[in-house]
Backbone as numpy.savetxt, mean C-alpha at the origin, in Angstrom:
# Nx Ny Nz CAx CAy CAz Cx Cy Cz
-18.00 -6.62 -5.51 -17.35 -7.23 -6.64 -17.84 -8.67 -6.74
-18.07 -9.12 -7.96 -18.57 -10.47 -8.15 -17.42 -11.47 -8.07
-17.80 -12.73 -7.89 -16.81 -13.80 -7.87 -16.26 -13.96 -9.28
-14.96 -14.02 -9.40 -14.33 -14.10 -10.72 -13.62 -15.43 -10.87
-13.68 -15.98 -12.09 -12.91 -17.18 -12.36 -11.44 -16.79 -12.49
-10.59 -17.76 -12.42 -9.15 -17.52 -12.53 -8.82 -16.88 -13.88
-9.49 -17.35 -14.95 -9.23 -16.79 -16.28 -9.65 -15.32 -16.35
-10.81 -14.99 -15.78 -11.27 -13.60 -15.77 -10.26 -12.73 -15.01
-9.86 -13.21 -13.87 -8.92 -12.46 -13.03 -7.62 -12.19 -13.80
-7.06 -13.23 -14.41 -5.79 -13.09 -15.14 -5.95 -12.15 -16.33
-7.07 -12.26 -17.06 -7.31 -11.39 -18.21 -7.42 -9.93 -17.76
-8.18 -9.70 -16.70 -8.37 -8.33 -16.22 -7.08 -7.76 -15.62
-6.32 -8.60 -14.97 -5.04 -8.14 -14.44 -4.11 -7.73 -15.57
-4.11 -8.52 -16.67 -3.28 -8.17 -17.84 -3.76 -6.86 -18.47
-5.08 -6.67 -18.52 -5.62 -5.41 -19.06 -5.22 -4.23 -18.19
-5.29 -4.40 -16.88 -4.87 -3.34 -15.97 -3.40 -3.01 -16.17
-2.57 -4.03 -16.32 -1.14 -3.80 -16.57 -0.94 -3.01 -17.85
-1.73 -3.33 -18.90 -1.62 -2.59 -20.16 -1.99 -1.13 -19.96
-3.07 -0.88 -19.22 -3.50 0.50 -18.97 -2.41 1.25 -18.20
-1.87 0.63 -17.18 -0.85 1.29 -16.36 0.43 1.56 -17.14
0.71 0.74 -18.16 1.90 0.94 -18.98 1.73 2.08 -19.99
0.48 2.46 -20.26 0.21 3.54 -21.22 0.49 4.90 -20.60
0.87 5.87 -21.43 0.92 7.24 -20.92 -0.49 7.65 -20.50
-0.60 8.48 -19.50 -1.93 8.87 -19.00 -2.80 9.45 -20.09
-2.21 10.13 -21.06 -2.98 10.75 -22.14 -3.65 9.72 -23.04
-3.22 8.46 -23.01 -3.78 7.42 -23.87 -4.72 6.47 -23.13
-4.78 6.57 -21.83 -5.57 5.62 -21.04 -7.07 5.71 -21.32
-7.59 6.93 -21.42 -9.04 7.10 -21.63 -9.48 6.45 -22.93
-8.70 6.62 -24.02 -9.05 5.99 -25.30 -9.04 4.47 -25.18
-8.03 3.93 -24.52 -7.96 2.48 -24.34 -9.19 1.98 -23.58
-9.55 2.67 -22.51 -10.70 2.25 -21.70 -12.01 2.39 -22.47
-12.14 3.40 -23.33 -13.35 3.53 -24.17 -13.46 2.36 -25.13
-12.35 1.99 -25.76 -12.36 0.85 -26.68 -12.69 -0.44 -25.93
-12.13 -0.59 -24.76 -12.40 -1.78 -23.95 -13.88 -1.81 -23.55
-14.44 -0.65 -23.24 -15.86 -0.56 -22.87 -16.75 -1.06 -24.01
-16.40 -0.71 -25.25 -17.20 -1.15 -26.40 -17.09 -2.65 -26.63
-15.90 -3.20 -26.46 -15.70 -4.62 -26.77 -15.96 -5.56 -25.59
-15.64 -5.13 -24.39 -15.76 -5.98 -23.19 -16.19 -5.11 -22.00
-17.46 -4.73 -21.93 -17.90 -3.79 -20.89 -17.66 -4.27 -19.45
-17.80 -5.57 -19.21 -17.60 -6.07 -17.84 -16.13 -5.96 -17.43
-15.24 -6.28 -18.37 -13.81 -6.14 -18.10 -13.47 -4.67 -17.87
-14.04 -3.80 -18.70 -13.76 -2.36 -18.59 -14.18 -1.83 -17.23
-15.36 -2.25 -16.76 -15.84 -1.79 -15.45 -14.90 -2.23 -14.34
-14.46 -3.46 -14.40 -13.56 -3.98 -13.36 -12.21 -3.26 -13.40
-11.67 -3.09 -14.60 -10.38 -2.42 -14.75 -10.47 -0.97 -14.27
-11.57 -0.29 -14.59 -11.76 1.09 -14.11 -11.80 1.13 -12.58
-12.47 0.16 -11.98 -12.56 0.12 -10.52 -11.18 -0.08 -9.90
-10.40 -1.00 -10.46 -9.06 -1.24 -9.94 -8.18 -0.02 -10.13
-8.27 0.60 -11.31 -7.47 1.79 -11.61 -7.81 2.92 -10.65
-9.09 3.08 -10.37 -9.52 4.12 -9.43 -8.95 3.85 -8.03
-8.99 2.59 -7.61 -8.45 2.24 -6.29 -6.95 2.55 -6.21
-6.24 2.25 -7.28 -4.80 2.53 -7.31 -4.55 4.03 -7.24
-5.29 4.79 -8.05 -5.09 6.24 -8.08 -5.45 6.88 -6.74
-6.49 6.37 -6.07 -6.90 6.93 -4.78 -5.94 6.59 -3.66
-5.14 5.54 -3.84 -4.23 5.13 -2.77 -2.81 5.65 -2.97
-2.53 6.31 -4.08 -1.17 6.77 -4.34 -0.69 7.69 -3.24
0.50 7.46 -2.78 1.08 8.27 -1.73 0.80 7.73 -0.34
-0.23 6.92 -0.21 -0.58 6.38 1.11 0.46 5.40 1.62
1.06 4.67 0.71 1.99 3.62 1.13 3.44 4.02 0.89
3.66 5.27 0.52 5.03 5.73 0.30 5.77 5.84 1.63
7.05 5.56 1.61 7.81 5.70 2.86 7.81 7.14 3.34
7.85 7.31 4.62 7.88 8.65 5.20 9.19 9.33 4.86
9.12 10.61 4.57 10.34 11.37 4.31 10.78 12.13 5.55
9.97 12.02 6.61 10.30 12.67 7.88 11.26 11.77 8.65
12.44 12.27 8.99 13.37 11.41 9.73 12.84 11.08 11.12
13.10 9.85 11.54 12.70 9.42 12.88 13.66 10.00 13.91
13.12 10.42 15.02 13.97 10.92 16.10 14.80 9.76 16.64
16.04 10.04 16.96 16.92 9.01 17.51 16.42 8.61 18.89
16.41 7.31 19.14 15.98 6.78 20.43 17.21 6.23 21.13
17.31 6.47 22.41 18.47 6.03 23.19 18.03 5.04 24.26
18.95 4.15 24.64 18.69 3.25 25.77 18.40 4.09 27.00
17.46 3.63 27.81 17.10 4.34 29.03 15.92 5.28 28.85
15.57 5.62 27.60 14.41 6.48 27.37 13.13 5.71 27.67
12.09 6.47 27.94 10.78 5.86 28.21 9.80 6.24 27.10
8.98 5.28 26.74 7.88 5.49 25.81 6.65 4.92 26.50
5.75 5.80 26.87 4.61 5.35 27.66 5.12 4.79 28.97
4.64 3.59 29.31 5.12 2.98 30.56 6.19 1.91 30.28
6.94 2.09 29.20 8.04 1.19 28.87 9.36 1.96 28.91
10.35 1.37 29.56 11.71 1.92 29.57 12.53 1.06 28.62
13.19 1.71 27.67 13.97 0.98 26.66 15.31 0.58 27.24
15.62 -0.72 27.15 16.87 -1.23 27.71 17.97 -1.29 26.66
17.67 -1.95 25.51 18.69 -2.01 24.46 18.05 -2.37 23.13
18.68 -1.92 22.07 18.23 -2.19 20.71 18.52 -3.65 20.37
17.50 -4.36 19.90 17.68 -5.76 19.51 17.94 -5.89 18.01
17.30 -5.04 17.23 17.49 -5.13 15.78 16.84 -3.96 15.06
17.24 -3.80 13.80 16.75 -2.70 12.98 16.50 -3.25 11.58
15.41 -2.81 10.95 15.10 -3.28 9.60 14.26 -2.27 8.85
13.69 -2.71 7.74 12.93 -1.84 6.87 11.71 -1.21 7.50
11.12 -1.87 8.49 9.90 -1.36 9.11 10.16 -0.63 10.42
11.38 -0.63 10.90 11.64 0.08 12.15 12.66 -0.64 13.00
12.54 -0.44 14.30 13.49 -1.00 15.27 12.74 -1.84 16.30
13.46 -2.82 16.85 12.91 -3.66 17.92 13.81 -3.48 19.14
13.17 -3.14 20.25 13.90 -2.87 21.49 13.47 -3.84 22.58
14.41 -4.16 23.45 14.09 -4.85 24.69 13.67 -3.77 25.67
12.53 -3.98 26.31 12.03 -2.96 27.22 11.59 -3.55 28.54
11.46 -2.68 29.50 11.00 -3.06 30.83 9.75 -2.24 31.12
8.67 -2.93 31.43 7.42 -2.23 31.70 7.42 -1.71 33.13
7.17 -0.44 33.25 7.12 0.17 34.57 5.66 0.42 34.94
5.33 0.22 36.21 3.94 0.44 36.61 3.55 1.91 36.44
2.30 2.12 36.09 1.78 3.47 35.96 1.42 3.97 37.35
1.98 5.12 37.71 1.68 5.71 39.02 0.25 6.20 39.01
-0.45 5.95 40.07 -1.83 6.39 40.05 -2.43 6.56 41.34
């Protein structure tokens, strides 16, 4: 991707927003018109749109429930002592590292 000025970036971002707001059945016509009037913008918007479409579902939250973890359980060579906190990304535990027998 080439270096873009702030104005180019903002214009192309606005164009991408317009495309995303359109019903899918109207997007191809919009992009064809954009290609005729502003081919460089159209190429960039198509690239961004493709990246968005290829990544859909990758960042969606898991629908698989997490197994409950209890104090005293071991994960690898860590023994979980107590839950410190819970949030949107998971849980934080205080743990004690146990030596690996070998």
